[in-house]
């Protein structure tokens, strides 16, 4: 293999989820228009300029990571709720009762940055050894700028989503770079080995990193702190659930007196009890069935 696999924007979420299961990644070309990226760039411009450089090699000493995208950009909310991506998450993470937003950030790799260390994103969960067939994350990197090898396009190690090799066991020549056009997206599992690449150009490489995870794990970006309550009240219910105002599984994350978490924002406009039928996937169906027939 000399290049990573690309598919057209019309590819169905079910097909994309199947490619994630077999290959650990897929690149979808031109999934959103330049106009959406322009709007995001305009809304986030002041925050991008104000974000400090990273302070260690892993997050990058010449890399800026700008978070809190739900609160800072209405256009980013459209990206986060992209129907194709949410469809992939519902399928790929459908073994869990619910899925949620893991993190949001713009990763700006500046000229002169070196290769980031190869890693698996799911190691964020304290290096817990998830089984090979249990996927805890569905991650995305959107090309906010052109995404070329010279600019630092993400490095991916094909095949590294299976087996017991550590990220440090892979050599640089096993990496392929996810070159793609603006508005395209790299979707990848938490198991595949990857990293940011060295920026050998004079341009800034920007990616919008939006990651999703099963509902019962802790989010990497604390959405309840990143999204102030006054902003949360302006969001639609589906986005509120995605950022964490839902139960991630039975009794995981309930509000106050065993109430639906949405009541923290909507008050009495939302029913008191938790509706288990809203849970996602096979696990959710099993819980709903169990609750229906319990005393």
mmCIF file of C-alpha atoms in Angstrom:
data_model
loop_
_atom_site.group_PDB
_atom_site.id
_atom_site.type_symbol
_atom_site.label_atom_id
_atom_site.label_comp_id
_atom_site.label_asym_id
_atom_site.label_seq_id
_atom_site.Cartn_x
_atom_site.Cartn_y
_atom_site.Cartn_z
ATOM 1 C CA UNK A 1 0.000 0.000 0.000
ATOM 2 C CA UNK A 2 1.408 3.370 -1.038
ATOM 3 C CA UNK A 3 -1.569 5.576 -0.143
ATOM 4 C CA UNK A 4 -4.442 5.547 2.316
ATOM 5 C CA UNK A 5 -7.947 4.635 1.170
ATOM 6 C CA UNK A 6 -10.348 7.408 0.088
ATOM 7 C CA UNK A 7 -14.102 7.174 -0.545
ATOM 8 C CA UNK A 8 -16.587 9.717 -1.954
ATOM 9 C CA UNK A 9 -18.874 11.863 0.185
ATOM 10 C CA UNK A 10 -21.935 9.848 -0.896
ATOM 11 C CA UNK A 11 -20.659 6.710 0.859
ATOM 12 C CA UNK A 12 -23.251 5.535 3.382
ATOM 13 C CA UNK A 13 -22.604 5.579 7.140
ATOM 14 C CA UNK A 14 -22.989 1.783 7.226
ATOM 15 C CA UNK A 15 -20.258 1.375 4.591
ATOM 16 C CA UNK A 16 -18.006 3.815 6.434
ATOM 17 C CA UNK A 17 -18.501 1.936 9.726
ATOM 18 C CA UNK A 18 -17.628 -1.347 7.999
ATOM 19 C CA UNK A 19 -14.412 0.211 6.659
ATOM 20 C CA UNK A 20 -13.542 1.352 10.196
ATOM 21 C CA UNK A 21 -13.987 -2.206 11.438
ATOM 22 C CA UNK A 22 -11.821 -3.723 8.725
ATOM 23 C CA UNK A 23 -9.173 -1.018 8.182
ATOM 24 C CA UNK A 24 -9.339 1.110 11.335
ATOM 25 C CA UNK A 25 -9.704 4.317 9.282
ATOM 26 C CA UNK A 26 -11.261 5.827 6.169
ATOM 27 C CA UNK A 27 -10.866 9.196 4.406
ATOM 28 C CA UNK A 28 -14.072 10.749 3.066
ATOM 29 C CA UNK A 29 -13.348 13.306 0.367
ATOM 30 C CA UNK A 30 -15.116 16.688 0.347
ATOM 31 C CA UNK A 31 -17.777 15.769 2.913
ATOM 32 C CA UNK A 32 -18.507 19.436 3.701
ATOM 33 C CA UNK A 33 -18.174 22.536 1.490
ATOM 34 C CA UNK A 34 -15.525 25.231 1.722
ATOM 35 C CA UNK A 35 -18.229 27.657 2.839
ATOM 36 C CA UNK A 36 -18.640 25.782 6.135
ATOM 37 C CA UNK A 37 -14.896 25.812 6.723
ATOM 38 C CA UNK A 38 -14.864 29.534 5.927
ATOM 39 C CA UNK A 39 -17.557 30.157 8.552
ATOM 40 C CA UNK A 40 -15.661 28.130 11.150
ATOM 41 C CA UNK A 41 -12.448 29.995 10.323
ATOM 42 C CA UNK A 42 -14.191 33.347 10.759
ATOM 43 C CA UNK A 43 -15.792 32.411 14.087
ATOM 44 C CA UNK A 44 -12.689 30.826 15.578
ATOM 45 C CA UNK A 45 -10.115 33.290 14.213
ATOM 46 C CA UNK A 46 -9.669 35.283 17.455
ATOM 47 C CA UNK A 47 -9.382 32.106 19.532
ATOM 48 C CA UNK A 48 -6.888 30.484 17.158
ATOM 49 C CA UNK A 49 -4.625 33.537 17.348
ATOM 50 C CA UNK A 50 -4.844 33.678 21.139
ATOM 51 C CA UNK A 51 -4.129 29.993 21.807
ATOM 52 C CA UNK A 52 -0.627 29.431 23.231
ATOM 53 C CA UNK A 53 1.839 26.944 21.819
ATOM 54 C CA UNK A 54 1.979 23.507 23.420
ATOM 55 C CA UNK A 55 4.295 22.857 26.325
ATOM 56 C CA UNK A 56 5.589 19.337 25.663
ATOM 57 C CA UNK A 57 6.542 17.090 22.763
ATOM 58 C CA UNK A 58 3.278 15.130 22.757
ATOM 59 C CA UNK A 59 0.936 18.086 22.323
ATOM 60 C CA UNK A 60 3.580 19.908 20.270
ATOM 61 C CA UNK A 61 5.885 22.777 21.069
ATOM 62 C CA UNK A 62 5.004 24.456 17.764
ATOM 63 C CA UNK A 63 1.375 23.343 17.774
ATOM 64 C CA UNK A 64 -1.672 25.215 19.050
ATOM 65 C CA UNK A 65 -4.711 23.281 20.312
ATOM 66 C CA UNK A 66 -7.859 25.393 20.490
ATOM 67 C CA UNK A 67 -10.785 23.752 22.286
ATOM 68 C CA UNK A 68 -14.326 24.510 23.502
ATOM 69 C CA UNK A 69 -15.592 24.511 19.919
ATOM 70 C CA UNK A 70 -19.227 23.925 20.876
ATOM 71 C CA UNK A 71 -19.280 27.144 22.876
ATOM 72 C CA UNK A 72 -17.147 29.188 20.501
ATOM 73 C CA UNK A 73 -18.514 28.387 17.051
ATOM 74 C CA UNK A 74 -22.071 27.824 15.832
ATOM 75 C CA UNK A 75 -20.664 26.553 12.533
ATOM 76 C CA UNK A 76 -18.616 23.949 14.411
ATOM 77 C CA UNK A 77 -21.842 22.635 15.908
ATOM 78 C CA UNK A 78 -23.012 21.821 12.394
ATOM 79 C CA UNK A 79 -19.773 19.922 11.799
ATOM 80 C CA UNK A 80 -20.075 18.038 15.097
ATOM 81 C CA UNK A 81 -23.645 17.014 14.179
ATOM 82 C CA UNK A 82 -22.834 16.076 10.592
ATOM 83 C CA UNK A 83 -25.410 13.368 9.733
ATOM 84 C CA UNK A 84 -22.889 11.051 8.057
ATOM 85 C CA UNK A 85 -20.539 11.162 11.046
ATOM 86 C CA UNK A 86 -23.310 10.657 13.608
ATOM 87 C CA UNK A 87 -24.571 7.759 11.505
ATOM 88 C CA UNK A 88 -21.117 6.183 11.591
ATOM 89 C CA UNK A 89 -20.907 6.667 15.371
ATOM 90 C CA UNK A 90 -24.325 5.102 15.909
ATOM 91 C CA UNK A 91 -23.238 2.051 13.919
ATOM 92 C CA UNK A 92 -19.588 1.732 14.944
ATOM 93 C CA UNK A 93 -20.304 2.370 18.651
ATOM 94 C CA UNK A 94 -23.689 0.642 18.581
ATOM 95 C CA UNK A 95 -22.571 -2.064 21.015
ATOM 96 C CA UNK A 96 -22.787 0.570 23.791
ATOM 97 C CA UNK A 97 -25.931 2.069 25.300
ATOM 98 C CA UNK A 98 -25.071 5.580 24.107
ATOM 99 C CA UNK A 99 -22.289 7.597 22.529
ATOM 100 C CA UNK A 100 -21.149 11.098 23.382
ATOM 101 C CA UNK A 101 -18.705 13.807 22.401
ATOM 102 C CA UNK A 102 -15.170 12.991 23.546
ATOM 103 C CA UNK A 103 -13.356 16.212 22.627
ATOM 104 C CA UNK A 104 -13.306 19.153 20.231
ATOM 105 C CA UNK A 105 -10.207 21.060 19.183
ATOM 106 C CA UNK A 106 -8.520 22.767 16.279
ATOM 107 C CA UNK A 107 -4.981 21.443 15.942
ATOM 108 C CA UNK A 108 -2.767 24.038 14.266
ATOM 109 C CA UNK A 109 0.647 22.616 13.335
ATOM 110 C CA UNK A 110 2.963 25.522 12.647
ATOM 111 C CA UNK A 111 6.016 25.555 10.350
ATOM 112 C CA UNK A 112 9.009 23.892 11.973
ATOM 113 C CA UNK A 113 7.026 21.445 14.104
ATOM 114 C CA UNK A 114 8.502 17.935 14.292
ATOM 115 C CA UNK A 115 6.772 14.549 14.085
ATOM 116 C CA UNK A 116 4.513 13.794 17.020
ATOM 117 C CA UNK A 117 5.105 10.440 18.726
ATOM 118 C CA UNK A 118 3.004 7.609 17.353
ATOM 119 C CA UNK A 119 0.122 6.696 19.673
ATOM 120 C CA UNK A 120 -3.367 5.246 20.020
ATOM 121 C CA UNK A 121 -6.058 7.672 21.165
ATOM 122 C CA UNK A 122 -7.786 5.077 23.372
ATOM 123 C CA UNK A 123 -4.711 5.053 25.597
ATOM 124 C CA UNK A 124 -6.201 8.197 27.134
ATOM 125 C CA UNK A 125 -8.327 5.823 29.233
ATOM 126 C CA UNK A 126 -5.378 5.056 31.512
ATOM 127 C CA UNK A 127 -4.013 2.511 28.996
ATOM 128 C CA UNK A 128 -6.934 0.173 29.733
ATOM 129 C CA UNK A 129 -6.630 -2.942 27.509
ATOM 130 C CA UNK A 130 -9.932 -2.839 25.626
ATOM 131 C CA UNK A 131 -10.615 -6.104 23.753
ATOM 132 C CA UNK A 132 -9.828 -6.106 20.036
ATOM 133 C CA UNK A 133 -13.527 -6.264 19.167
ATOM 134 C CA UNK A 134 -14.640 -3.510 21.561
ATOM 135 C CA UNK A 135 -14.429 -0.034 20.066
ATOM 136 C CA UNK A 136 -14.507 2.789 22.584
ATOM 137 C CA UNK A 137 -13.946 5.713 20.172
ATOM 138 C CA UNK A 138 -14.912 6.993 16.725
ATOM 139 C CA UNK A 139 -12.622 9.909 15.883
ATOM 140 C CA UNK A 140 -12.431 12.533 13.160
ATOM 141 C CA UNK A 141 -9.853 14.934 11.775
ATOM 142 C CA UNK A 142 -11.364 17.440 9.352
ATOM 143 C CA UNK A 143 -9.081 19.267 6.934
ATOM 144 C CA UNK A 144 -9.637 22.923 7.820
ATOM 145 C CA UNK A 145 -6.809 23.859 5.431
ATOM 146 C CA UNK A 146 -5.280 21.876 2.609
ATOM 147 C CA UNK A 147 -3.745 18.785 4.130
ATOM 148 C CA UNK A 148 -0.478 17.895 2.432
ATOM 149 C CA UNK A 149 2.439 15.732 3.495
ATOM 150 C CA UNK A 150 4.760 18.745 3.504
ATOM 151 C CA UNK A 151 2.351 20.660 5.780
ATOM 152 C CA UNK A 152 2.172 17.814 8.302
ATOM 153 C CA UNK A 153 -0.774 15.669 7.212
ATOM 154 C CA UNK A 154 -1.599 13.068 9.867
ATOM 155 C CA UNK A 155 0.501 9.906 9.816
ATOM 156 C CA UNK A 156 -1.419 6.592 9.986
ATOM 157 C CA UNK A 157 -0.051 3.044 10.357
ATOM 158 C CA UNK A 158 -2.398 0.780 8.348
ATOM 159 C CA UNK A 159 -3.121 -2.513 10.103
ATOM 160 C CA UNK A 160 -2.063 -1.245 13.518
ATOM 161 C CA UNK A 161 -5.620 -1.409 14.891
ATOM 162 C CA UNK A 162 -5.158 -5.135 15.562
ATOM 163 C CA UNK A 163 -2.483 -7.084 17.403
ATOM 164 C CA UNK A 164 -0.473 -6.368 20.514
ATOM 165 C CA UNK A 165 2.348 -4.218 19.134
ATOM 166 C CA UNK A 166 2.986 -0.985 21.008
ATOM 167 C CA UNK A 167 3.026 2.312 19.076
ATOM 168 C CA UNK A 168 6.777 2.519 19.668
ATOM 169 C CA UNK A 169 7.193 -0.814 17.852
ATOM 170 C CA UNK A 170 6.302 0.787 14.509
ATOM 171 C CA UNK A 171 8.886 2.481 12.318
ATOM 172 C CA UNK A 172 8.421 5.786 10.536
ATOM 173 C CA UNK A 173 8.498 4.052 7.144
ATOM 174 C CA UNK A 174 5.345 2.117 8.105
ATOM 175 C CA UNK A 175 3.372 5.371 8.249
ATOM 176 C CA UNK A 176 1.286 6.777 5.421
ATOM 177 C CA UNK A 177 0.102 10.363 5.461
ATOM 178 C CA UNK A 178 -3.587 11.285 5.230
ATOM 179 C CA UNK A 179 -3.312 13.848 2.441
ATOM 180 C CA UNK A 180 -6.739 15.305 1.632
ATOM 181 C CA UNK A 181 -8.463 18.427 0.417
ATOM 182 C CA UNK A 182 -10.118 21.050 2.583
ATOM 183 C CA UNK A 183 -13.529 19.840 3.807
ATOM 184 C CA UNK A 184 -12.496 16.181 3.712
ATOM 185 C CA UNK A 185 -12.317 14.078 6.867
ATOM 186 C CA UNK A 186 -10.188 11.261 8.236
ATOM 187 C CA UNK A 187 -12.364 8.967 10.380
ATOM 188 C CA UNK A 188 -10.417 6.540 12.548
ATOM 189 C CA UNK A 189 -10.833 4.226 15.503
ATOM 190 C CA UNK A 190 -9.197 4.731 18.878
ATOM 191 C CA UNK A 191 -7.113 1.630 18.223
ATOM 192 C CA UNK A 192 -5.152 2.681 15.150
ATOM 193 C CA UNK A 193 -1.634 4.050 15.589
ATOM 194 C CA UNK A 194 -1.200 7.573 14.193
ATOM 195 C CA UNK A 195 0.316 10.982 14.884
ATOM 196 C CA UNK A 196 0.695 14.510 13.645
ATOM 197 C CA UNK A 197 3.567 14.919 11.190
ATOM 198 C CA UNK A 198 6.392 17.410 10.824
ATOM 199 C CA UNK A 199 5.449 20.647 9.075
ATOM 200 C CA UNK A 200 8.188 21.296 6.503
ATOM 201 C CA UNK A 201 6.235 24.058 4.737
ATOM 202 C CA UNK A 202 5.754 27.760 5.390
ATOM 203 C CA UNK A 203 2.000 27.305 5.967
ATOM 204 C CA UNK A 204 -0.037 26.388 9.059
ATOM 205 C CA UNK A 205 -1.756 22.998 8.847
ATOM 206 C CA UNK A 206 -5.109 23.114 10.646
ATOM 207 C CA UNK A 207 -7.342 20.158 11.470
ATOM 208 C CA UNK A 208 -10.637 20.183 13.355
ATOM 209 C CA UNK A 209 -10.424 17.227 15.710
ATOM 210 C CA UNK A 210 -13.836 16.014 16.877
ATOM 211 C CA UNK A 211 -13.842 12.702 18.729
ATOM 212 C CA UNK A 212 -16.775 10.621 19.962
ATOM 213 C CA UNK A 213 -16.819 7.813 22.521
ATOM 214 C CA UNK A 214 -19.164 5.376 24.203
ATOM 215 C CA UNK A 215 -21.356 6.957 26.849
ATOM 216 C CA UNK A 216 -20.003 5.195 29.926
ATOM 217 C CA UNK A 217 -16.424 6.537 29.800
ATOM 218 C CA UNK A 218 -15.211 9.942 30.924
ATOM 219 C CA UNK A 219 -14.880 12.571 28.209
ATOM 220 C CA UNK A 220 -11.388 13.864 27.488
ATOM 221 C CA UNK A 221 -12.638 17.450 27.174
ATOM 222 C CA UNK A 222 -14.930 18.361 30.069
ATOM 223 C CA UNK A 223 -17.917 19.679 28.141
ATOM 224 C CA UNK A 224 -19.728 20.894 31.259
ATOM 225 C CA UNK A 225 -16.848 23.311 31.888
ATOM 226 C CA UNK A 226 -16.152 24.111 28.216
ATOM 227 C CA UNK A 227 -19.805 24.939 27.465
ATOM 228 C CA UNK A 228 -21.168 27.502 29.974
ATOM 229 C CA UNK A 229 -24.741 26.954 31.156
ATOM 230 C CA UNK A 230 -25.955 30.114 29.414
ATOM 231 C CA UNK A 231 -24.649 28.711 26.111
ATOM 232 C CA UNK A 232 -26.008 25.235 26.830
ATOM 233 C CA UNK A 233 -29.514 26.700 27.167
ATOM 234 C CA UNK A 234 -29.321 27.883 23.532
ATOM 235 C CA UNK A 235 -28.428 24.445 22.124
ATOM 236 C CA UNK A 236 -30.862 21.918 20.705
ATOM 237 C CA UNK A 237 -31.634 18.811 22.745
ATOM 238 C CA UNK A 238 -29.740 16.457 20.424
ATOM 239 C CA UNK A 239 -26.527 18.452 20.838
ATOM 240 C CA UNK A 240 -27.070 18.704 24.597
ATOM 241 C CA UNK A 241 -27.317 14.917 24.782
ATOM 242 C CA UNK A 242 -24.200 14.590 22.665
ATOM 243 C CA UNK A 243 -22.137 16.803 24.980
ATOM 244 C CA UNK A 244 -23.266 14.794 28.014
ATOM 245 C CA UNK A 245 -26.785 15.760 29.078
ATOM 246 C CA UNK A 246 -27.945 12.164 28.829
ATOM 247 C CA UNK A 247 -27.400 8.939 30.717
ATOM 248 C CA UNK A 248 -24.481 7.112 29.185
ATOM 249 C CA UNK A 249 -25.912 3.757 30.259
ATOM 250 C CA UNK A 250 -28.377 2.689 32.918
ATOM 251 C CA UNK A 251 -27.796 4.965 35.954
ATOM 252 C CA UNK A 252 -24.595 6.439 34.485
ATOM 253 C CA UNK A 253 -24.701 10.226 34.752
ATOM 254 C CA UNK A 254 -28.172 10.793 36.116
ATOM 255 C CA UNK A 255 -29.132 14.232 37.471
ATOM 256 C CA UNK A 256 -29.981 14.969 41.086
ATOM 257 C CA UNK A 257 -32.880 12.744 42.273
ATOM 258 C CA UNK A 258 -32.461 10.112 39.542
ATOM 259 C CA UNK A 259 -33.716 12.580 36.929
ATOM 260 C CA UNK A 260 -33.088 12.910 33.222
ATOM 261 C CA UNK A 261 -29.915 15.056 32.852
ATOM 262 C CA UNK A 262 -31.706 17.323 30.369
ATOM 263 C CA UNK A 263 -33.747 18.655 33.299
ATOM 264 C CA UNK A 264 -30.600 20.485 34.442
ATOM 265 C CA UNK A 265 -31.058 22.735 31.384
ATOM 266 C CA UNK A 266 -34.733 22.449 30.419
ATOM 267 C CA UNK A 267 -36.262 22.080 33.882
ATOM 268 C CA UNK A 268 -39.806 20.753 34.095
ATOM 269 C CA UNK A 269 -40.164 20.899 30.316
ATOM 270 C CA UNK A 270 -38.479 17.483 30.366
ATOM 271 C CA UNK A 271 -40.081 14.487 32.057
ATOM 272 C CA UNK A 272 -38.785 13.542 35.486
ATOM 273 C CA UNK A 273 -37.693 9.977 34.799
ATOM 274 C CA UNK A 274 -35.049 8.624 32.500
ATOM 275 C CA UNK A 275 -36.375 7.032 29.284
ATOM 276 C CA UNK A 276 -34.357 3.868 28.669
ATOM 277 C CA UNK A 277 -35.849 3.480 25.191
ATOM 278 C CA UNK A 278 -33.612 6.364 24.075
ATOM 279 C CA UNK A 279 -30.508 4.277 24.649
ATOM 280 C CA UNK A 280 -28.491 3.350 21.579
ATOM 281 C CA UNK A 281 -27.635 -0.019 20.090
ATOM 282 C CA UNK A 282 -27.861 -3.585 21.347
ATOM 283 C CA UNK A 283 -26.940 -2.760 24.926
ATOM 284 C CA UNK A 284 -29.595 -0.054 25.071
ATOM 285 C CA UNK A 285 -32.258 -2.391 23.725
ATOM 286 C CA UNK A 286 -31.325 -4.991 26.330
ATOM 287 C CA UNK A 287 -31.594 -2.456 29.162
ATOM 288 C CA UNK A 288 -34.938 -1.177 27.915
ATOM 289 C CA UNK A 289 -36.293 -4.717 27.711
ATOM 290 C CA UNK A 290 -35.021 -5.537 31.198
ATOM 291 C CA UNK A 291 -36.581 -2.406 32.699
ATOM 292 C CA UNK A 292 -39.912 -3.003 30.978
ATOM 293 C CA UNK A 293 -40.265 -6.417 32.611
ATOM 294 C CA UNK A 294 -38.821 -5.599 36.026
ATOM 295 C CA UNK A 295 -40.883 -4.842 39.141
#
